[in-house]
Short mmCIF file of C-alpha atoms and ligand atoms in Angstrom, two decimals:
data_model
loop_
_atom_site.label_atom_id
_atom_site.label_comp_id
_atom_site.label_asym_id
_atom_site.label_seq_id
_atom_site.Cartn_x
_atom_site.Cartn_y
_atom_site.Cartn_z
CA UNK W 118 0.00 0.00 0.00
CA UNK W 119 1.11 3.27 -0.79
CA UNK W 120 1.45 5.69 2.00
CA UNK W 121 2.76 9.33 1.65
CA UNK W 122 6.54 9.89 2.58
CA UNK W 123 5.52 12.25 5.44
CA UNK W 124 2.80 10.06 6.70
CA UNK W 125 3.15 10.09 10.73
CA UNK W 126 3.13 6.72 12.26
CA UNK W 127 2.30 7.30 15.71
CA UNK W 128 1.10 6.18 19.22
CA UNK W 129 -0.55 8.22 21.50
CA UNK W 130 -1.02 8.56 25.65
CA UNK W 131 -3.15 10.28 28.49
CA UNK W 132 -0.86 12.35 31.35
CA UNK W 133 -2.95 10.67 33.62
CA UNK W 134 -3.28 7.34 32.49
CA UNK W 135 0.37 6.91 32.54
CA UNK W 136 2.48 9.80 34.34
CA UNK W 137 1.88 9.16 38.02
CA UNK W 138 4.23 11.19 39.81
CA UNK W 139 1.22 12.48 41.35
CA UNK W 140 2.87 14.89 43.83
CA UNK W 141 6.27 15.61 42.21
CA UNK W 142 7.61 19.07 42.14
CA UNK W 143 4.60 21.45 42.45
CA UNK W 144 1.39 19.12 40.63
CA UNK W 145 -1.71 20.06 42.34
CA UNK W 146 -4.43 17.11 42.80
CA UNK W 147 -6.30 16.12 39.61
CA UNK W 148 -9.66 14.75 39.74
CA UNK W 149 -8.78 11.58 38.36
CA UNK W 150 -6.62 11.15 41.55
CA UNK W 151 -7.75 9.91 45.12
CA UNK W 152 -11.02 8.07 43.58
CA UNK W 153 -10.46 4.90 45.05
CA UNK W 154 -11.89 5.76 48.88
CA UNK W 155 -15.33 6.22 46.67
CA UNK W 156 -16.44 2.56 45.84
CA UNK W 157 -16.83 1.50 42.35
CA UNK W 158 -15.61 4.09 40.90
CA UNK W 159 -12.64 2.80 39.43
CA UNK W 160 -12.05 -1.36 39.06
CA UNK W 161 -10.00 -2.42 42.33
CA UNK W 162 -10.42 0.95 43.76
CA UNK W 163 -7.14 1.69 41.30
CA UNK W 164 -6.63 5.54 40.72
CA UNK W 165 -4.36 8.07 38.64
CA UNK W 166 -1.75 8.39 41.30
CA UNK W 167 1.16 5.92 39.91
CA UNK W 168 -0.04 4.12 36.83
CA UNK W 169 3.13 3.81 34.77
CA UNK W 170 5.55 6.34 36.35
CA UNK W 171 6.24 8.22 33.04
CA UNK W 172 6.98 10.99 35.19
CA UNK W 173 9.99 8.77 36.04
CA UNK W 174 10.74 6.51 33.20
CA UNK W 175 10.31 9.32 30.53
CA UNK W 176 13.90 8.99 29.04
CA UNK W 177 13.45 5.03 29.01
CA UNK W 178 10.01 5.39 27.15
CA UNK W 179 11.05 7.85 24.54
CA UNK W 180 14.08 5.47 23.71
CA UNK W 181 11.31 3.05 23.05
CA UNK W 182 9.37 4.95 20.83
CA UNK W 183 12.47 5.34 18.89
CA UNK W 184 13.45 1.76 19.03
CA UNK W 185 9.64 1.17 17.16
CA UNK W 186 10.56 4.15 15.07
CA UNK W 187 7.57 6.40 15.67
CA UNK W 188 7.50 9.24 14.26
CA UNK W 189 4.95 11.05 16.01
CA UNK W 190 4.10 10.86 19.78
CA UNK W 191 0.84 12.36 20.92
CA UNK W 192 0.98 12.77 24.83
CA UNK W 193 -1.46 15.31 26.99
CA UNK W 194 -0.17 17.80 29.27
CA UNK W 195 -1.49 17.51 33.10
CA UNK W 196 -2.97 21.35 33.41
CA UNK W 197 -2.66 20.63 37.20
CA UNK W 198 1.44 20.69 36.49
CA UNK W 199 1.19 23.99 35.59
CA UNK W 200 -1.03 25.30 37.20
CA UNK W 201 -1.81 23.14 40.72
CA UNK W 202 -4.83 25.13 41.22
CA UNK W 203 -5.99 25.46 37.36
CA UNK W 204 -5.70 28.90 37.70
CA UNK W 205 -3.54 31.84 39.79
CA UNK W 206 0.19 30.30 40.23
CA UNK W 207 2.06 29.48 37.41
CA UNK W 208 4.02 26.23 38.33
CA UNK W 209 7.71 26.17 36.50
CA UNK W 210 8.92 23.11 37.43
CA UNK W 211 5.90 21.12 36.30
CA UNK W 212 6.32 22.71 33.50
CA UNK W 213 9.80 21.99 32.58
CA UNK W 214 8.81 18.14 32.45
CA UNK W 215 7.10 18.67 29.24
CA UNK W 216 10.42 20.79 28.30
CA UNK W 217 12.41 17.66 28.35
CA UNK W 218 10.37 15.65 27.15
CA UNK W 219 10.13 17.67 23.93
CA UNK W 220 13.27 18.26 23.75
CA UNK W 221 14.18 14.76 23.87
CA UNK W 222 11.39 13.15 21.37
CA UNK W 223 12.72 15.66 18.68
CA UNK W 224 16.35 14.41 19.32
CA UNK W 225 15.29 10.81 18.36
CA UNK W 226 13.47 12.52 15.46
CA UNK W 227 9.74 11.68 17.09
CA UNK W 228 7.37 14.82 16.32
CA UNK W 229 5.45 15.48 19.35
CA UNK W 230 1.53 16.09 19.42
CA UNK W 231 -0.22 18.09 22.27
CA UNK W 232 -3.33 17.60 23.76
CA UNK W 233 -3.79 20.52 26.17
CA UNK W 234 -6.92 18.40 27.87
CA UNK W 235 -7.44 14.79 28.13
CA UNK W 236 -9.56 14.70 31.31
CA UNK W 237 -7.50 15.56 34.46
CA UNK W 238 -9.16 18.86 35.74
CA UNK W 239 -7.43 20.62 38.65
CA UNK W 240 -9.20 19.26 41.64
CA UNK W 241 -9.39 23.10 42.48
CA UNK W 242 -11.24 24.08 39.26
CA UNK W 243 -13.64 21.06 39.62
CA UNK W 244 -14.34 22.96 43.66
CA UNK W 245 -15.28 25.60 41.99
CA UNK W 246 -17.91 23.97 39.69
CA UNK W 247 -15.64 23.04 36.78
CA UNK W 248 -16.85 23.79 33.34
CA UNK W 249 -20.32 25.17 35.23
CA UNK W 250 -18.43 27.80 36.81
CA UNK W 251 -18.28 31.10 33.85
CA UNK W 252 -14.89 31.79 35.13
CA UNK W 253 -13.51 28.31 34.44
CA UNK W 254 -13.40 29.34 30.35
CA UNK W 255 -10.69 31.74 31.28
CA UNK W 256 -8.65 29.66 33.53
CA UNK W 257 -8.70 27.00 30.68
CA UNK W 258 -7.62 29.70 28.01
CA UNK W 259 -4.76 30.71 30.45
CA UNK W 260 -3.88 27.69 30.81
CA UNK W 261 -3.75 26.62 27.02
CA UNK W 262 -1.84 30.12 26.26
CA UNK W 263 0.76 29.09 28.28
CA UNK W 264 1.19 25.83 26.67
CA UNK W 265 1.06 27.50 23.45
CA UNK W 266 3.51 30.13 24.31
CA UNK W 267 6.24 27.71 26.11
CA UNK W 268 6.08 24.55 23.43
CA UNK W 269 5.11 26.45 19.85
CA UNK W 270 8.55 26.86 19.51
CA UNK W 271 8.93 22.87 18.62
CA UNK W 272 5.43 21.37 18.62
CA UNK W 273 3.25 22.20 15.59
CA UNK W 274 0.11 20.38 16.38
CA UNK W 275 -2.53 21.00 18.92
CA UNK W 276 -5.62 19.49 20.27
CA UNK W 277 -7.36 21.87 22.85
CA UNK W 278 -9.85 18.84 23.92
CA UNK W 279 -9.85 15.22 23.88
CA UNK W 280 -13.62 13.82 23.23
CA UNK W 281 -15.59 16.86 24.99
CA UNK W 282 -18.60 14.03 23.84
CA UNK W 283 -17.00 11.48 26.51
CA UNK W 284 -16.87 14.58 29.21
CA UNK W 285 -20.20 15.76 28.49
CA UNK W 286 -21.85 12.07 28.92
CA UNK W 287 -19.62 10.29 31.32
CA UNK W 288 -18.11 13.24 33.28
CA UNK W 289 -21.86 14.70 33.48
CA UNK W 290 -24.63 12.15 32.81
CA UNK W 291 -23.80 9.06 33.44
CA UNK W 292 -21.26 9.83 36.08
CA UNK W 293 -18.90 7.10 35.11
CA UNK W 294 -16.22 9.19 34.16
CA UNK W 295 -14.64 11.41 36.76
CA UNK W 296 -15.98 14.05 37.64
CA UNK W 297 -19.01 11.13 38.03
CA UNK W 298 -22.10 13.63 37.97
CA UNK W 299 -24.70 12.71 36.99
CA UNK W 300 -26.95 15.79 36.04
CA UNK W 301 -29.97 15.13 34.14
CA UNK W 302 -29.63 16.16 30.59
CA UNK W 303 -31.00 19.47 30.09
CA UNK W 304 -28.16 21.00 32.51
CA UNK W 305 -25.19 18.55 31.41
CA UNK W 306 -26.16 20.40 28.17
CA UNK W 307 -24.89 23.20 29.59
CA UNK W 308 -21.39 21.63 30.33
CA UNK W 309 -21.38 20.99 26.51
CA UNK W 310 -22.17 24.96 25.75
CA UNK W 311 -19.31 26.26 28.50
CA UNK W 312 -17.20 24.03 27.30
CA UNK W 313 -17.50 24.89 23.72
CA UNK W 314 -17.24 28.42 24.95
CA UNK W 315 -14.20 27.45 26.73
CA UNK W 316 -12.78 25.40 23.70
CA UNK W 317 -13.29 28.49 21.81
CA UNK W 318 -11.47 31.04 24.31
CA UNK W 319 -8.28 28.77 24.26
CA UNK W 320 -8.29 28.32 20.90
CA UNK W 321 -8.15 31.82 20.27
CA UNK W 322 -5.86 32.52 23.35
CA UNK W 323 -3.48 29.78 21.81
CA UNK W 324 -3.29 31.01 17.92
CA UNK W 325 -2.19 34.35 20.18
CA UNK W 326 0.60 33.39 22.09
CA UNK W 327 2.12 30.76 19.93
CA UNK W 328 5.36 31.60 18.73
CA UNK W 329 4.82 30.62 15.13
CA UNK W 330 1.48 29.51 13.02
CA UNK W 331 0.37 26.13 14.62
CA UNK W 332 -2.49 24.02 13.57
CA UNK W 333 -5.00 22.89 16.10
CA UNK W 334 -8.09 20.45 16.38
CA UNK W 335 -10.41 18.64 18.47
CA UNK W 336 -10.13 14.93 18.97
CA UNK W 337 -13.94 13.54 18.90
CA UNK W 338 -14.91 10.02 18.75
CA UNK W 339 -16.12 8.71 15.90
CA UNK W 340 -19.35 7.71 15.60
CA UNK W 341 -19.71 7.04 11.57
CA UNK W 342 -21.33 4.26 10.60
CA UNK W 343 -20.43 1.57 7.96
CA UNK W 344 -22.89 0.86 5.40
CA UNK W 345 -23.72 -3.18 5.00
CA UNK W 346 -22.56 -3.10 1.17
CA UNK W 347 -21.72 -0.31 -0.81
CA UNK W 348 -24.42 -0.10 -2.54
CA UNK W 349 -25.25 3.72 -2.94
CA UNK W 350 -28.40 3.38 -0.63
CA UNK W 351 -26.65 1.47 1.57
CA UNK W 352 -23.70 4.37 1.67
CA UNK W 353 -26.41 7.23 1.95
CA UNK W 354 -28.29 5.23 4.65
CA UNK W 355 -24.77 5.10 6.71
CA UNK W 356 -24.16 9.30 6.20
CA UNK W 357 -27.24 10.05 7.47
CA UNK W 358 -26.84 8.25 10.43
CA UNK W 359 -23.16 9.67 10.81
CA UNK W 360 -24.69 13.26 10.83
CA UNK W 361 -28.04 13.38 11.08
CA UNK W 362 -28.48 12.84 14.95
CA UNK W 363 -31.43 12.24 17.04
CA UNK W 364 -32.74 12.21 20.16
CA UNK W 365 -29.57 12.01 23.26
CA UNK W 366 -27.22 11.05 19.99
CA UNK W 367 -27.31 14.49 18.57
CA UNK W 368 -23.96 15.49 20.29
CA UNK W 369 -21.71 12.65 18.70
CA UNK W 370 -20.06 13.51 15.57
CA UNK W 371 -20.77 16.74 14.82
CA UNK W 372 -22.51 18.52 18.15
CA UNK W 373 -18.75 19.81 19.29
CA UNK W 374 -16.69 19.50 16.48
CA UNK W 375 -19.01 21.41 14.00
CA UNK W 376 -20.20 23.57 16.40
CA UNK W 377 -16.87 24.99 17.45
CA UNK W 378 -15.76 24.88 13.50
CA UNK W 379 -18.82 27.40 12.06
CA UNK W 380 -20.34 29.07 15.51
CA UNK W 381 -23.44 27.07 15.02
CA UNK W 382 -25.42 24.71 16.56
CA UNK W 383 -26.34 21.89 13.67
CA UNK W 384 -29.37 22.54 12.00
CA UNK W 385 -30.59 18.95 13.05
CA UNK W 386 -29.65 19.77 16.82
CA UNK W 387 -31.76 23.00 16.69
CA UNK W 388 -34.82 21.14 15.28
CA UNK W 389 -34.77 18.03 18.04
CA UNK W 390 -34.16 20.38 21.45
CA UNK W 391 -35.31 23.74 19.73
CA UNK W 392 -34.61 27.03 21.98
CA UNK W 393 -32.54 25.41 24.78
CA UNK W 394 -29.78 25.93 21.66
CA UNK W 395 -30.55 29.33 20.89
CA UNK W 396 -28.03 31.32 22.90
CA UNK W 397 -26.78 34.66 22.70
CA UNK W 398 -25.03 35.74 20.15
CA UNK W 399 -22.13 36.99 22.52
CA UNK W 400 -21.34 33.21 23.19
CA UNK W 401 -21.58 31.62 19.62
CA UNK W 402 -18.86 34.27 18.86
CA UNK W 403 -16.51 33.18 21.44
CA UNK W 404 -17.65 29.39 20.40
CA UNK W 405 -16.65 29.90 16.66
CA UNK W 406 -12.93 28.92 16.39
CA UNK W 407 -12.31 27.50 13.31
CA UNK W 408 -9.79 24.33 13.01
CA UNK W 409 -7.22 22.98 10.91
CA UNK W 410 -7.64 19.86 10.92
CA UNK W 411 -10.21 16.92 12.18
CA UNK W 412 -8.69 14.28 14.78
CA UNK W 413 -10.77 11.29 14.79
CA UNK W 414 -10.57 8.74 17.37
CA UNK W 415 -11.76 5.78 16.48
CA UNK W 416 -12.21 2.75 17.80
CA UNK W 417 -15.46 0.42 16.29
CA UNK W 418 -18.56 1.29 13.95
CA UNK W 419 -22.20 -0.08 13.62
CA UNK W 420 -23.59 -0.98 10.25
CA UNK W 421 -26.12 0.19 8.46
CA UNK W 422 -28.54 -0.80 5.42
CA UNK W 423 -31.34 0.74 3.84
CA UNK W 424 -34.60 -1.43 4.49
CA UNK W 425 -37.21 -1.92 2.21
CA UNK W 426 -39.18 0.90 3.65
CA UNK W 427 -36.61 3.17 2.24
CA UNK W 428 -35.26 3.66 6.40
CA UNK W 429 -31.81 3.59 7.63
CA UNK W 430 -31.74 0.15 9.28
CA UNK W 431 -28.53 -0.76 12.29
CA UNK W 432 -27.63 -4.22 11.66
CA UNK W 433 -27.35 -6.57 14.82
CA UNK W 434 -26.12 -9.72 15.58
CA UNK W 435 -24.19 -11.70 13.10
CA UNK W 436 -22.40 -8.80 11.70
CA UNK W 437 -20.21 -8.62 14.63
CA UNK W 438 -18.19 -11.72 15.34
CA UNK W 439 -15.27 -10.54 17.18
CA UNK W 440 -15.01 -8.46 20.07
CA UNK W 441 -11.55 -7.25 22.30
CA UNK W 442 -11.59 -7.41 25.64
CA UNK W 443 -13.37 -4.47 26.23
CA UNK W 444 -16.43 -5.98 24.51
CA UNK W 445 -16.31 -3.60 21.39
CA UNK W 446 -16.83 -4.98 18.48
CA UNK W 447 -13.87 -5.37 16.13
CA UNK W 448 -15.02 -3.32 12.88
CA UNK W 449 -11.67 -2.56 10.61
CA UNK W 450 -13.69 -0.65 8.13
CA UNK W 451 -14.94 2.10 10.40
CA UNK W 452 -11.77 3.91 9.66
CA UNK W 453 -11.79 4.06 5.96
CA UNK W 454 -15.75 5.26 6.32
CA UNK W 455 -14.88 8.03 8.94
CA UNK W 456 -12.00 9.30 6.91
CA UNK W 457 -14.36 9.48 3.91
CA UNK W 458 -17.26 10.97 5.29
CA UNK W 459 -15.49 13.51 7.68
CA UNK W 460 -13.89 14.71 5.09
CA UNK W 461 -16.38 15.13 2.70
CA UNK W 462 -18.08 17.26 5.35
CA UNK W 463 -15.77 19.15 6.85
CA UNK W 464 -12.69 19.50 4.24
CA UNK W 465 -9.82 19.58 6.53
CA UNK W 466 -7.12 17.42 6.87
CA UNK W 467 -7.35 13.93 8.70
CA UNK W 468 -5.53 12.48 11.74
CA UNK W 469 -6.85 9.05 13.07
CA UNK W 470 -5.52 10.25 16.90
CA UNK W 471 -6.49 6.88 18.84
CA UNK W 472 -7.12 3.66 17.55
CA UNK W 473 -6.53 0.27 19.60
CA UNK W 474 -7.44 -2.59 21.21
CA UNK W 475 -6.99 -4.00 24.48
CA UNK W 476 -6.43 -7.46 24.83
CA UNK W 477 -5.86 -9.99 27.60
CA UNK W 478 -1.40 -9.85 26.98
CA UNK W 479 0.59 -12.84 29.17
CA UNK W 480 4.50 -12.66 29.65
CA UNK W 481 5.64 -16.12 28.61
CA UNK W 482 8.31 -18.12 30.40
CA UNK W 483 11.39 -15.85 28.52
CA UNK W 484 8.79 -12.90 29.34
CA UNK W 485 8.32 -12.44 25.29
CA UNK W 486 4.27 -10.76 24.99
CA UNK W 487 2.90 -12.31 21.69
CA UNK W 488 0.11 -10.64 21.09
CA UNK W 489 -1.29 -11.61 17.50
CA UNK W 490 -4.47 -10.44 17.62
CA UNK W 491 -3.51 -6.40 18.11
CA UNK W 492 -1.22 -7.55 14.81
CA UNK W 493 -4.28 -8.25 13.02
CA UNK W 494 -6.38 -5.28 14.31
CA UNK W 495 -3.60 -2.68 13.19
CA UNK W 496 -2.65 -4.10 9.72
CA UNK W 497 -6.59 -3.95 9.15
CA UNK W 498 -6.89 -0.85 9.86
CA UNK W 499 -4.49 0.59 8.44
CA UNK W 500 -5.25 -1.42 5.06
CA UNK W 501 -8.54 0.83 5.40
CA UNK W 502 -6.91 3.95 5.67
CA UNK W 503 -4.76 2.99 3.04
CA UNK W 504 -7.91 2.74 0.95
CA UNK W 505 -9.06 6.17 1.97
CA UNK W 506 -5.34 7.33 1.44
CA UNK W 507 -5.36 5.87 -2.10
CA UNK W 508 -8.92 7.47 -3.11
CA UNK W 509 -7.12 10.35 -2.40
CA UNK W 510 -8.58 11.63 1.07
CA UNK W 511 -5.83 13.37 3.22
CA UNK W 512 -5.23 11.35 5.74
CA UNK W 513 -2.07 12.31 7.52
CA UNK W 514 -1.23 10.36 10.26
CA UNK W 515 -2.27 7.65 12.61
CA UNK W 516 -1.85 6.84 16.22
CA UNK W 517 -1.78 3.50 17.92
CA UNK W 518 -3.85 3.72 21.35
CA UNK W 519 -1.79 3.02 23.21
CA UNK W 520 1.65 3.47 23.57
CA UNK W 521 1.75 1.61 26.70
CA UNK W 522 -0.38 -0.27 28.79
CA UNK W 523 -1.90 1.81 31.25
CA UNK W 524 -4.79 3.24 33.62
CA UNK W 525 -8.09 2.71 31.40
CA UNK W 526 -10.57 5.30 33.83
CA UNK W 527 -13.17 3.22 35.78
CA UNK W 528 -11.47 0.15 34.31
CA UNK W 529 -8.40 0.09 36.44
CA UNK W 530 -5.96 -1.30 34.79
CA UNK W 531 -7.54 -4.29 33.43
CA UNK W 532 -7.68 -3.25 30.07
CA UNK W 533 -3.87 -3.46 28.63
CA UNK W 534 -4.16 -1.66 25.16
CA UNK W 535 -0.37 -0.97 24.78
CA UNK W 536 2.11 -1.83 22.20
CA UNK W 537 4.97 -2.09 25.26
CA UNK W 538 3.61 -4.14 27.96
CA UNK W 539 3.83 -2.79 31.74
CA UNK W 540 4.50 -4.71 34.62
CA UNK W 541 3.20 -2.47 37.00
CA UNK W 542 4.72 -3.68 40.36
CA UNK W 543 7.79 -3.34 38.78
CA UNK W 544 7.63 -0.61 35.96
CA UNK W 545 9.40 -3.13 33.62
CA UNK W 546 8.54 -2.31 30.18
CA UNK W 547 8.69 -5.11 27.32
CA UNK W 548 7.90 -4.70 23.48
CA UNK W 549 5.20 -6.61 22.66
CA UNK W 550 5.24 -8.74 19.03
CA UNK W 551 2.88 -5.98 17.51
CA UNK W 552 5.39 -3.19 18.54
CA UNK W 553 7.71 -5.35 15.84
CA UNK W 554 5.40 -5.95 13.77
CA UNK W 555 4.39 -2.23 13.65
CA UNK W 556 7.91 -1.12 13.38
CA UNK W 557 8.79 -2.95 10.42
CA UNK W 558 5.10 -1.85 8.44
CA UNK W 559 6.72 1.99 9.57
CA UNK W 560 10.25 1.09 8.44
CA UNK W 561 8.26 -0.20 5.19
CA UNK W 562 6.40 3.04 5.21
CA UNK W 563 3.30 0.63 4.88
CA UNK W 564 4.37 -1.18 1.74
CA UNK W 565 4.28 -4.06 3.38
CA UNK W 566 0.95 -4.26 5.01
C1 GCO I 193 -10.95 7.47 25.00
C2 GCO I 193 -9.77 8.11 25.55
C3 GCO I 193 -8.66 7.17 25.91
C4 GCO I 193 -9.05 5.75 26.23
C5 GCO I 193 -9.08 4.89 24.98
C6 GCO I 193 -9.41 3.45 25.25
O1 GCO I 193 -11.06 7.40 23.80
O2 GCO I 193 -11.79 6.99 25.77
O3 GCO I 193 -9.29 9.14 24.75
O4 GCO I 193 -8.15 7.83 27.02
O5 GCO I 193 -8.18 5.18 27.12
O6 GCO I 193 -10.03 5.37 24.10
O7 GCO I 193 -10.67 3.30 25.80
#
């Protein structure tokens, strides 16, 4: 397959699924820490406090990256670092940790990829009413100005929010994501509109204090759908269910992304919950921040037909016949459809920014990890973006989920995702066969898929 010379073949990482270092020169409390006194939250009452010590082994983990041959890294920054309150004191040291390990990804010729948020409020903020709280928008774009202004020098790429969709629903509605509220839906929605407002203050903030032009997005998860054949019914039944959103659905797909990209709530949004989305026209200005390019992360698909009453129709049981150990379907094809319909819509460059699969991974006796099936799940993928690569849709990089095995939220640590196997009473890390396997497709720049 043909892949462009300056494709990035990446992994990607959470600060607080695999930093730890939890109280290490200056980092304020993040609300992903100290969950485990609150039952059921998190499997085996496991929390963000140590996970995988990157905080530690960061020198050891970028000369793995290196050893695979990535060449692209995307890691989040914990804003709690910076600032241990989320707003007021500006913490240098914390700071400085994301200096070195910029400085020494670029050295082994690894291009680094920000995400200013992947979940970790301040505990502080989150006192203060988190996203619900008007003043938290500026604290956020304070925050995200600063990480523009010390790391535009060398990092190029930016994504202000990791899946607001997976705040808004399990930070706010569900409640089994931290925060774990669980506000009825009406006034979660407002957590969606502040933190679009927010979104749109860093972004803004960002493009301001950023040394040179840098190019941000917004990592959503994709929800496109696959049609059953492709069939051109079958293809226009699976686009309408990508975009056209109903009922509690309405903010997957395009609820954040498109709203933050034109200032406007989607037409098909507006019709379903009618006034609670008109707003004034003050905030839909500092909402509008237009992006550079769409980061997708994605992860499984449902397909679709068109039935004989002319109705998009989900398709259940056979279609799916493998799962990982998370239970998610496994659904290669979801990537090629999201790349093509996402950019039909939208126009703007692609990056598949997560996309993984956790599987049950043993040590054997000489403490080798084989670990076939994530072998299978990657070359199929990336056959399917090759497809969407081929048909000319610019898809410009990809990013294994995960780079290591780490702290999966409410999961614990039961779900091991990584290409480097942890051993986490130890901190050992060990390649796993797919990290091989994926460093040879990269060395092959994909020919050999
Ligand atoms: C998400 C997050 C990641 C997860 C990964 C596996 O997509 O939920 O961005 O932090 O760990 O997706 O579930």
């Amino acid at each position: 397959m043909k892949f462009p010379k300056d494709f990035l073949w990446g992994s990607a990482t959470a600060a607080a699924q695999i930093e730890g270092g939890f109280d290490r020169d200056g980092r304020g409390p993040s609300i992903w820490d100290n969950i485990c006194p609150e039952e059921g939250r998190s499997l085996n009452g496991s929390d963000a406090r140590v996970t995988c010590e990157h905080y530690t082994h960061w020198r050891e983990d970028v000369a793995l990256m290196k050893e695979i041959g990535l060449k692209s890294y995307r890691f989040s920054i914990s804003w709690s670092r910076l600032y241990p309150d989320g707003f007021g004191a500006f913490n240098g040291k914390g700071a400085a940790f994301y200096d070195g390990l910029i400085d020494e990804l670029l050295a082994a010729g690894i291009e680094p990829m920000i995400t200013v948020y992947h979940w970790d409020m301040p505990e502080e903020v989150y006192k203060r009413g988190g996203w619900l709280n008007p003043d938290c928008a500026e604290w956020f774009a304070t925050y995200a100005a600063k990480v523009a202004e010390l790391y535009s020098d060398r990092v190029d790429k930016f994504i202000v929010i990791n899946e607001p969709e997976s705040i808004l629903e399990g930070g706010y509605n569900s409640g089994l994501l931290a925060p774990f509220e669980k506000l009825p839906f009406d006034r979660a929605l407002q957590v969606m509109h502040r933190l679009l407002i927010a979104h749109g203050d860093a972004v803004r903030a960002m493009r301001k204090a950023a040394k040179r032009s840098i190019q941000i997005g917004m990592a959503i998860v994709s929800d496109a759908y696959i049609p059953n054949t492709e069939q051109s019914e079958d293809i226009e039944a699976a686009r309408k269910l990508t975009f056209d959103k109903r009922g509690k659905n309405f903010y997957k797909n395009i609820g954040f992304f498109e709203t933050a990209h034109t200032g406007k709530y989607p037409d098909c949004i507006e019709k379903e919950y009618g006034s609670w989305f008109s707003h004034p026209e003050e905030d839909m200005k500092r909402i509008h921040a237009p992006l550079d390019f769409f980061a997708c992360n994605a992860y499984k698909a449902k397909r679709v037909r068109l039935n004989e009453r002319g109705e998009p129709e989900k398709m259940l049981y056979p279609y799916y016949t493998n799962y990982n150990a998370k239970g998610w379907p496994i659904t290669p094809e979801c990537v090629y459809w999201a790349a093509r319909f996402f950019y039909e819509k939208y126009r703007l460059p692609v990056y598949f920014t997560e996309n993984g699969i956790a599987t049950v991974d043993l040590p054997d006796d000489q403490g080798r990890v084989e670990d076939p099936a994530r072998i299978v799940y990657i070359k199929e993928h990336l056959r399917y973006i090759g497809r969407a690569i081929e048909e000319g849709i610019p898809v410009k990089g990809y990013y294994y989920w995960s780079f290591l095995d780490n702290y999966e939220w409410r999961m614990g640590f039961s779900a091991r995702f990584g290409l480097v196997y942890v051993d986490y009473a130890t901190q050992k890390r060990t390649l796993k066969r797919s990290a091989l396997r994926y460093k040879s497709i990269i060395e092959s720049n994909g020919e050999n898929l």
